[in-house]
XYZ file of C-alpha atoms in Angstrom:
621
model
C 2.920 -24.749 18.589
C 2.369 -21.191 20.406
C 1.824 -22.615 24.348
C 5.295 -23.891 22.999
C 6.592 -21.293 22.673
C 5.236 -19.800 26.370
C 6.157 -22.597 27.788
C 9.886 -22.415 26.754
C 10.280 -18.809 27.825
C 7.482 -18.287 30.345
C 8.312 -21.849 32.813
C 11.080 -22.106 30.999
C 11.357 -25.776 33.681
C 11.051 -23.253 36.365
C 7.181 -22.108 37.084
C 6.079 -25.486 37.927
C 8.665 -26.430 40.548
C 8.233 -23.304 42.145
C 4.804 -23.339 42.063
C 4.396 -26.791 43.441
C 7.119 -25.816 45.775
C 5.023 -22.669 46.936
C 1.906 -24.498 46.845
C 2.904 -26.795 50.687
C 4.622 -23.070 52.213
C 1.168 -20.776 51.858
C -1.804 -22.897 51.463
C -3.156 -21.863 54.964
C -2.495 -18.611 54.292
C -4.883 -18.759 50.958
C -7.990 -19.661 53.184
C -6.704 -16.417 56.051
C -5.818 -13.578 53.336
C -9.183 -14.003 51.206
C -12.033 -15.417 53.852
C -12.556 -11.182 54.294
C -14.132 -12.342 50.096
C -17.052 -14.868 50.491
C -15.939 -16.982 48.076
C -12.501 -18.690 50.080
C -12.655 -22.897 50.315
C -9.257 -23.847 49.995
C -7.334 -26.300 47.630
C -8.777 -27.903 46.153
C -7.929 -31.537 44.134
C -7.675 -32.010 40.334
C -6.036 -30.233 38.035
C -7.944 -27.503 36.190
C -9.263 -29.164 33.739
C -10.489 -31.494 35.972
C -12.555 -28.494 37.707
C -13.860 -27.355 34.569
C -14.677 -30.664 32.151
C -17.217 -31.738 35.952
C -19.247 -28.125 36.114
C -22.218 -29.025 34.365
C -22.318 -24.985 34.067
C -19.139 -25.188 32.004
C -20.093 -28.225 29.735
C -20.318 -25.597 26.341
C -16.525 -23.780 27.430
C -15.518 -27.368 28.166
C -16.337 -28.543 24.344
C -14.522 -25.868 22.608
C -11.124 -25.930 24.528
C -11.559 -30.105 24.550
C -11.864 -29.629 20.573
C -9.129 -27.390 20.326
C -6.828 -29.694 22.005
C -6.177 -27.794 24.461
C -7.178 -29.158 27.489
C -4.427 -31.442 27.685
C -2.458 -28.094 28.835
C -4.277 -27.158 31.198
C -4.422 -30.672 32.839
C -0.445 -30.150 32.405
C 1.579 -28.822 35.930
C 2.009 -25.585 34.077
C 0.209 -23.653 36.341
C -3.068 -20.479 34.280
C -5.263 -18.347 35.180
C -8.567 -19.585 33.911
C -11.436 -17.105 33.946
C -14.328 -19.812 32.192
C -17.324 -18.737 30.639
C -20.666 -20.233 32.281
C -23.712 -21.118 30.317
C -26.261 -18.430 30.240
C -24.415 -16.402 28.021
C -21.749 -18.420 26.804
C -24.649 -21.063 24.444
C -24.112 -24.050 22.945
C -24.842 -23.675 19.249
C -21.917 -20.236 20.076
C -19.269 -23.840 21.720
C -20.461 -25.217 18.486
C -19.433 -22.312 15.557
C -16.180 -21.567 17.420
C -15.187 -25.783 17.156
C -16.506 -25.842 13.228
C -14.278 -22.550 12.419
C -11.809 -23.838 14.445
C -12.291 -26.569 12.445
C -11.994 -25.447 8.808
C -8.960 -23.382 10.028
C -7.115 -26.402 10.436
C -7.837 -27.554 7.074
C -7.262 -24.757 4.889
C -3.875 -25.001 6.860
C -4.261 -21.686 9.030
C -1.009 -21.652 10.950
C -1.626 -21.629 15.284
C -1.161 -18.759 15.278
C -3.513 -17.604 13.341
C -6.642 -19.743 14.649
C -8.362 -17.031 15.449
C -9.880 -20.028 17.734
C -7.270 -19.836 19.756
C -6.534 -16.180 19.317
C -9.603 -14.807 20.307
C -11.462 -17.342 22.619
C -9.590 -19.475 23.805
C -6.302 -17.632 24.672
C -8.510 -14.872 25.723
C -9.668 -16.393 28.750
C -6.045 -18.235 30.066
C -3.949 -16.457 31.994
C 0.058 -17.680 32.239
C 0.087 -17.874 36.622
C -1.395 -17.910 39.613
C -3.733 -14.598 39.301
C -5.375 -13.945 42.345
C -7.511 -10.959 43.643
C -8.939 -8.829 46.923
C -11.272 -5.948 47.665
C -8.920 -3.993 45.987
C -7.342 -5.388 42.488
C -7.014 -3.533 39.893
C -4.613 -4.852 38.003
C -2.999 -4.982 34.478
C -2.373 -8.914 33.638
C -1.040 -10.451 29.949
C -3.148 -12.885 28.641
C -1.719 -16.535 26.874
C -2.624 -13.767 23.649
C -0.541 -10.922 24.453
C -3.190 -8.844 25.276
C -4.058 -6.374 27.901
C -6.843 -6.935 30.469
C -7.789 -5.016 33.642
C -8.745 -7.583 36.389
C -10.855 -5.757 39.501
C -12.410 -7.490 42.973
C -15.683 -8.011 40.242
C -14.882 -8.090 37.325
C -12.655 -8.977 34.545
C -12.360 -6.087 32.090
C -16.080 -5.962 33.005
C -16.908 -9.637 32.880
C -18.813 -10.528 35.599
C -17.175 -13.193 37.872
C -19.655 -15.056 39.423
C -17.182 -17.496 41.283
C -13.185 -16.722 42.373
C -10.004 -17.552 43.239
C -10.912 -20.945 43.153
C -7.123 -23.154 43.603
C -6.266 -25.840 42.016
C -3.496 -27.890 41.633
C -2.244 -26.096 38.198
C -3.947 -22.001 38.615
C -6.570 -20.968 39.179
C -10.116 -20.665 37.704
C -12.560 -17.337 37.878
C -16.229 -19.076 37.042
C -17.924 -15.393 34.016
C -20.785 -14.215 33.116
C -19.952 -14.521 29.452
C -17.361 -14.485 27.862
C -14.328 -11.870 27.738
C -14.803 -9.745 24.979
C -12.062 -9.679 22.276
C -10.501 -6.491 20.774
C -8.359 -6.297 17.651
C -5.251 -4.509 17.327
C -4.602 -2.923 14.204
C -3.334 -5.055 12.153
C -6.085 -7.803 13.227
C -9.070 -5.789 12.414
C -7.819 -4.782 9.077
C -7.906 -8.798 7.929
C -11.696 -9.334 10.390
C -12.809 -5.630 7.921
C -14.508 -6.714 4.775
C -13.551 -2.625 3.676
C -10.739 -3.607 3.850
C -9.617 -7.073 2.241
C -7.707 -5.444 -1.149
C -5.496 -3.825 1.741
C -5.468 -7.112 4.495
C -4.587 -9.137 0.742
C -0.830 -6.933 0.828
C -0.031 -6.963 4.343
C -0.881 -10.926 4.188
C 1.650 -12.155 1.323
C 2.910 -14.773 2.376
C 6.422 -12.600 1.210
C 6.323 -10.668 3.700
C 3.802 -12.025 6.555
C 4.971 -16.083 7.863
C 6.108 -17.795 10.235
C 10.488 -18.062 10.816
C 12.130 -21.272 12.538
C 14.367 -20.710 16.236
C 16.371 -22.938 17.474
C 17.325 -20.909 20.012
C 14.396 -21.695 21.164
C 13.939 -25.514 20.026
C 14.497 -28.870 21.500
C 17.060 -30.728 19.881
C 17.364 -33.993 19.307
C 19.600 -36.208 17.258
C 21.559 -35.167 14.255
C 21.723 -36.853 10.610
C 23.350 -36.460 7.898
C 24.996 -33.864 9.355
C 21.732 -31.925 10.257
C 19.723 -31.298 13.970
C 16.861 -32.904 14.088
C 14.535 -30.973 16.556
C 12.202 -32.660 18.526
C 10.252 -29.898 19.730
C 10.597 -26.859 16.289
C 9.453 -23.682 16.509
C 8.851 -20.992 15.141
C 7.084 -16.681 15.571
C 5.568 -15.021 13.624
C 7.527 -12.045 11.103
C 5.571 -9.045 8.882
C 9.082 -7.775 7.066
C 6.242 -4.581 6.351
C 6.115 -4.156 10.838
C 9.950 -2.722 9.809
C 8.927 -0.001 7.764
C 5.156 0.805 9.473
C 5.413 -0.203 12.624
C 4.830 -3.036 14.515
C 0.651 -3.297 14.295
C 0.642 -6.417 16.007
C 2.860 -5.171 19.090
C -0.108 -4.431 22.851
C 2.859 -2.723 23.611
C 3.222 -0.567 21.251
C 0.026 2.874 20.366
C -0.365 3.214 16.941
C -3.432 4.726 14.352
C -3.482 3.919 11.757
C -4.589 5.554 7.996
C -6.058 2.691 6.093
C -7.741 2.846 2.404
C -11.075 0.823 2.021
C -11.510 -1.247 -1.057
C -12.922 1.323 -4.063
C -10.199 4.489 -2.681
C -7.202 1.074 -3.091
C -7.783 0.637 -6.186
C -8.092 3.845 -7.314
C -4.241 4.005 -5.900
C -2.931 1.266 -7.472
C -4.467 1.562 -10.902
C -2.869 5.249 -10.481
C 1.085 4.208 -8.458
C 1.799 1.266 -10.861
C 2.240 2.678 -14.256
C 5.098 4.554 -11.599
C 7.049 1.596 -10.995
C 7.802 0.679 -15.036
C 10.712 -1.549 -14.573
C 12.567 -2.158 -17.749
C 12.599 -5.502 -19.399
C 15.245 -7.577 -17.714
C 15.018 -7.244 -13.799
C 15.200 -9.068 -12.309
C 11.779 -9.787 -10.719
C 10.611 -7.060 -12.670
C 7.085 -8.470 -11.835
C 7.398 -8.087 -8.055
C 9.323 -4.850 -7.665
C 5.944 -4.021 -10.011
C 3.173 -5.135 -7.788
C 5.455 -4.469 -3.976
C 6.439 -0.857 -4.410
C 3.465 0.371 -6.284
C 1.927 -0.981 -2.657
C 4.390 0.010 -0.315
C 3.291 2.970 -2.522
C 0.212 3.452 -0.408
C 0.967 1.978 3.603
C 4.522 4.010 3.607
C 3.563 7.148 5.284
C 0.239 6.096 6.043
C 1.240 4.587 9.935
C 1.919 6.229 12.977
C 3.507 5.611 16.095
C 1.698 7.600 19.062
C 4.702 7.755 21.213
C 6.283 11.160 18.732
C 2.467 11.752 18.482
C 0.344 12.672 21.026
C -2.875 14.928 21.334
C -0.884 17.828 21.687
C 1.322 17.225 18.748
C -1.474 16.620 16.110
C -2.999 19.959 16.820
C 0.405 20.896 14.983
C 1.390 18.510 12.776
C 1.632 14.390 12.276
C 5.142 12.156 11.821
C 4.561 9.388 10.017
C 6.612 5.995 11.079
C 8.429 6.322 7.632
C 10.174 9.960 8.186
C 13.106 10.506 9.698
C 12.902 13.111 12.841
C 16.572 13.621 12.783
C 17.585 16.524 10.488
C 21.868 15.241 9.875
C 19.539 11.177 9.474
C 16.872 13.457 6.366
C 19.996 15.154 4.461
C 21.436 12.030 4.410
C 18.718 9.860 2.820
C 17.447 13.009 1.192
C 20.443 15.960 0.241
C 18.120 18.745 1.942
C 15.862 19.907 5.048
C 11.990 17.722 3.787
C 9.715 16.774 6.335
C 8.658 13.542 3.787
C 6.034 11.316 5.506
C 5.535 14.739 8.255
C 2.656 16.283 7.175
C 1.190 20.518 8.701
C -2.416 19.412 10.812
C -3.770 16.313 9.781
C -7.068 15.861 11.912
C -7.906 19.364 9.928
C -10.491 18.901 7.657
C -11.895 18.296 4.470
C -7.155 17.555 3.746
C -6.151 16.548 6.854
C -4.728 13.063 6.954
C -6.441 12.282 10.213
C -9.657 13.610 9.221
C -11.512 10.370 8.670
C -14.838 9.950 10.321
C -14.822 6.187 10.496
C -12.752 5.729 13.778
C -12.059 2.322 14.559
C -10.944 1.622 18.570
C -7.910 -0.961 18.434
C -6.885 -2.996 21.071
C -3.888 -1.224 20.177
C -4.697 1.902 19.175
C -6.822 3.408 16.071
C -7.910 2.891 11.996
C -8.898 5.074 10.178
C -11.268 4.511 7.151
C -10.131 6.143 4.672
C -13.208 7.041 1.457
C -10.911 9.869 0.610
C -7.151 9.641 0.704
C -5.617 12.591 1.702
C -2.031 11.974 1.791
C -0.268 13.166 -1.390
C 2.229 11.258 -2.942
C 4.050 13.777 -2.907
C 4.641 13.846 0.868
C 5.966 9.922 0.593
C 7.628 8.485 -2.226
C 6.715 11.021 -5.420
C 10.206 12.663 -3.459
C 12.681 15.266 -5.310
C 15.921 13.361 -7.002
C 18.484 15.957 -5.765
C 21.981 13.960 -8.140
C 24.970 16.250 -7.012
C 27.312 16.989 -8.397
C 30.747 15.161 -6.111
C 28.644 12.422 -4.791
C 30.564 9.682 -6.203
C 28.818 7.705 -8.228
C 26.700 10.908 -9.846
C 29.281 11.104 -13.035
C 29.299 8.562 -15.571
C 31.765 9.723 -17.953
C 33.761 12.868 -19.063
C 34.420 13.898 -22.956
C 37.733 11.901 -24.243
C 40.249 12.604 -26.745
C 43.018 10.272 -28.841
C 46.403 11.994 -27.071
C 49.198 12.145 -29.622
C 50.060 8.246 -28.438
C 46.473 6.482 -30.005
C 45.027 7.164 -25.622
C 42.268 8.173 -25.088
C 42.375 10.612 -22.329
C 39.572 12.927 -20.068
C 39.422 16.404 -21.746
C 38.238 18.458 -18.663
C 39.037 17.132 -14.680
C 36.329 17.342 -12.090
C 37.740 18.753 -8.769
C 34.978 19.477 -6.062
C 34.807 23.448 -4.433
C 33.307 24.660 -1.292
C 31.630 27.266 0.063
C 32.233 28.270 2.993
C 31.128 29.804 6.555
C 32.935 33.295 5.344
C 31.862 33.749 2.006
C 27.631 35.580 3.282
C 27.083 36.053 -0.335
C 26.626 31.868 -1.060
C 27.067 30.395 2.700
C 24.408 27.580 2.442
C 22.803 28.736 -0.557
C 25.028 26.150 -3.074
C 23.452 22.445 -2.245
C 25.200 20.835 1.273
C 28.053 24.143 0.309
C 29.529 22.318 -2.545
C 29.915 22.247 -6.057
C 32.132 20.673 -8.997
C 34.313 22.184 -10.506
C 34.907 21.211 -14.039
C 38.443 22.254 -15.631
C 39.697 21.470 -19.134
C 42.636 19.868 -19.760
C 42.535 20.695 -23.605
C 41.042 24.693 -23.866
C 40.599 24.371 -27.928
C 37.164 22.154 -27.405
C 34.006 21.757 -25.708
C 32.725 18.738 -23.433
C 30.241 17.325 -21.756
C 29.840 14.956 -18.209
C 27.456 12.633 -17.980
C 24.776 12.806 -14.372
C 23.325 9.046 -13.570
C 19.819 10.102 -12.849
C 19.076 7.146 -10.172
C 15.205 6.376 -8.243
C 13.473 8.117 -11.400
C 9.828 6.860 -11.600
C 8.372 6.260 -14.757
C 4.863 8.563 -15.857
C 5.886 10.850 -13.174
C 6.046 14.349 -14.972
C 9.389 15.936 -13.555
C 10.583 19.684 -13.452
C 14.625 19.103 -14.692
C 16.822 21.230 -13.168
C 20.628 22.198 -13.334
C 22.029 24.175 -10.777
C 24.814 26.429 -11.939
C 27.646 28.075 -9.403
C 29.164 31.224 -9.576
C 32.837 31.323 -9.728
C 32.528 34.069 -6.837
C 31.051 30.910 -4.436
C 34.539 29.172 -4.002
C 36.571 32.435 -4.838
C 35.071 35.453 -4.016
C 38.259 37.193 -5.278
C 37.612 35.634 -8.978
C 38.818 37.836 -11.248
C 36.324 38.805 -14.371
C 37.907 36.361 -17.006
C 36.730 32.716 -14.448
C 33.438 34.875 -13.514
C 32.561 35.101 -17.379
C 29.043 33.074 -18.260
C 29.323 29.912 -20.252
C 26.648 28.448 -23.074
C 25.234 25.058 -22.074
C 23.726 21.747 -23.368
C 21.162 19.010 -22.750
C 20.800 15.978 -23.443
C 18.249 13.110 -21.465
C 18.758 9.689 -22.876
C 16.995 6.544 -20.897
C 17.132 2.413 -20.515
C 15.128 0.841 -23.866
C 15.169 4.582 -25.886
C 18.279 7.125 -27.563
C 19.750 10.107 -26.813
C 17.248 13.069 -26.910
C 18.160 16.463 -26.888
C 16.668 19.061 -25.054
C 14.977 21.131 -28.025
C 13.177 24.816 -27.856
C 9.802 26.107 -28.968
C 11.148 25.938 -32.066
C 12.362 22.650 -32.508
C 15.910 23.157 -32.581
C 19.365 22.228 -30.108
C 18.223 24.614 -26.796
C 21.236 26.671 -25.913
C 21.549 26.986 -22.192
C 23.429 30.627 -20.373
C 24.448 30.697 -17.836
C 24.067 33.716 -15.937
C 27.268 35.354 -13.155
C 27.504 36.178 -9.876
C 24.960 33.959 -9.257
C 23.796 30.412 -8.507
C 21.036 29.831 -11.880
C 17.858 26.838 -11.609
C 18.060 26.445 -15.200
C 14.896 24.558 -16.128
C 16.173 21.466 -18.418
C 13.015 20.259 -19.117
C 9.327 21.265 -17.890
C 6.944 18.453 -16.762
C 9.599 15.226 -18.352
C 8.024 11.303 -17.973
C 10.676 8.772 -18.294
C 9.458 5.485 -19.725
C 10.740 3.246 -17.343
C 11.774 3.037 -13.826
C 14.946 3.077 -12.117
C 13.412 3.024 -8.136
C 15.331 0.835 -6.044
C 17.946 -0.863 -9.096
C 21.220 0.431 -8.639
C 22.988 -1.456 -11.462
C 24.611 1.931 -13.768
C 23.655 -0.209 -16.963
C 20.063 0.912 -16.354
C 20.553 4.766 -15.675
C 18.655 6.887 -17.001
C 22.104 9.591 -17.685
C 21.558 13.629 -18.552
C 24.424 14.854 -20.699
C 26.046 18.468 -20.269
C 28.301 20.127 -22.419
C 29.885 22.813 -23.823
C 28.144 24.788 -26.589
C 30.658 27.532 -26.667
C 33.212 29.044 -30.033
C 36.949 29.190 -29.458
C 36.206 33.046 -30.285
C 34.374 33.250 -27.954
C 36.950 32.317 -25.024
C 39.799 33.772 -27.001
C 37.270 37.101 -26.822
C 36.411 37.447 -23.539
C 32.319 36.515 -23.610
C 32.192 32.214 -22.233
C 34.218 30.171 -20.933
C 33.926 26.523 -21.518
C 34.363 25.172 -16.951
C 31.707 24.221 -16.366
C 30.777 24.981 -12.112
C 28.014 22.387 -11.875
C 26.292 22.240 -7.868
C 23.517 19.957 -8.703
C 21.072 18.659 -10.917
C 17.121 18.524 -9.217
C 14.473 16.197 -11.165
C 10.508 18.240 -9.057
C 7.691 16.599 -9.212
C 5.355 18.762 -11.485
C 4.255 21.288 -10.096
C 5.104 21.367 -6.594
C 8.093 24.782 -7.304
C 7.963 27.635 -6.620
C 10.411 30.652 -7.253
C 9.990 32.758 -5.596
C 11.389 36.040 -4.107
C 9.675 35.975 -1.357
C 7.741 33.638 1.682
C 4.275 34.677 1.297
C 3.126 36.517 5.298
C 1.418 33.314 7.303
C -1.489 35.059 7.336
C -2.431 34.857 3.948
C -2.129 30.967 4.467
C -6.386 29.139 5.399
C -5.392 26.051 6.149
C -8.949 24.835 4.402
C -7.366 26.045 0.976
C -4.174 25.390 1.401
C -4.034 21.158 1.284
C -1.452 19.925 -0.168
C 1.842 19.972 0.359
C 5.206 22.163 -2.144
C 8.474 23.104 -1.728
C 9.440 27.117 -2.140
C 12.628 27.338 -3.471
C 14.721 30.508 -3.457
C 17.721 30.637 -6.337
C 18.210 34.214 -6.824
C 19.676 35.470 -2.861
C 15.805 35.224 -1.552
C 16.183 33.082 1.179
C 14.754 31.641 4.865
C 16.345 31.448 7.538
C 19.604 30.676 5.049
C 17.618 26.999 4.042
C 17.620 25.772 0.049
C 13.741 24.691 1.192
C 11.141 25.635 2.666
C 8.475 23.596 3.400
C 4.732 25.616 2.752
C 1.639 24.038 1.361
C 0.350 25.011 -2.222
C -3.818 25.531 -3.200
C -5.391 22.499 -4.264
């Protein structure tokens, strides 16, 4: 019960005793302090509830309080301040409508914390403790529903006072000309707007939004069959989505949320669900499809005002899903990508915050989006970077039977490092580390199979294999060590056989590496996986890429090719978001109104910007 939570957290047995002791000591000073306001009549007899019940001008307010079972709280020893609207601007019909709504919500098993009549009406007119005003008052107080209200000498949030500072045995009573307006927070507003029903169904889904028992705040009783029986059980409302999108129900925070209308939501779900087509047999497959396709919409659509000041939003917006520290970005994504961050967010028509319908909420703003300006390549449709040196990247290497009949690898992976004195290649190799696969059997070709984790289904990927030259690790490498190699590639995905990469002629394609450079080999363009492995750890369900040499022994003997493989990484790039260029376009060539969708520029052949492998830029729509 929410009022019982307040009893335990806020009162804890101290408020009541302290107030009772203080009343006797300060009653004499009450009149002196408030005589100048012309509204002191000393200490009134009875409780707040008795005062409200006995005032005919408050009969409509009293009927709601009584019907909602809140009268006993105002009749208790706990201390409250009540702001009661008179009948002049709060009619009997309005009161009866609230009572009917309360009763319907009870029948519908709406938990007390979510009952709108309790939260938005009764608790919007009650505060814990006693709050009095003077001629200079201009204070922010917290109402029982957690909302903040400005209490002045003659009004509370613009609702004018008729009587004020009426002191009773358990608090202070004010009478008002009209009810105090209730301003929804961002989370609450989503629930009320019919245009946002689809978003509401997701955010308020019981899978994420639920009551959690709080034993530390509950009153324990006897133990029966080894289990504690609680005399008073306290619950709190949780929403697991808040850890990602921000605490949208917090009155102590300020957010901007871009909220898709129902039409936009349906359009995005229809587009995104095929991206999360999990293999049959995956545990809770249907739940994963539902949850992840919709998380793909809301992740990156909320912005904390702590990091997004008015001045900051003139340049860029950083969503709650963004990584602030570069080190965390690199750890999470393997490169200085700026996912979940958006340039020129308020620039129309493509800025992520350039919506026309903006609703002011108690903890920020909600932007209703009838057009979705958040590019999926800036949120969930990310580069997938498989670093060769990562422990879980290589599933297996080629093997042969030895003289004893046992299987043994034909190659050995060895990590190589690019040192900072090797200026030609330092900071141009991903993570300045690559893996050299050294043949242990010289007379055969070799292979290594890499796991391709977290791929989306039905999304076009341009698949690159990045190879390194011997000079990247050893600037004194010999001509033999610097020889190129010939590679072939085979993709295999769950539930589907191996697929060798072929050329336009239909034959298996050979890829020849370029000596002495970091080479980006475009293995497949706009390749689509049938099933999604996003978030799956089971190695048996991963897609794989097999990299194998295709070199004749005579070519090795004659110094034409080597069977050494030097693999930097594998890149799965959302199709169309990578441009291989020789130089950056000039800043003056970028027109904000024409270049709205962010993309990536990469420099594989020695042209870099500020020693970074990747730079965020804008691709023309």
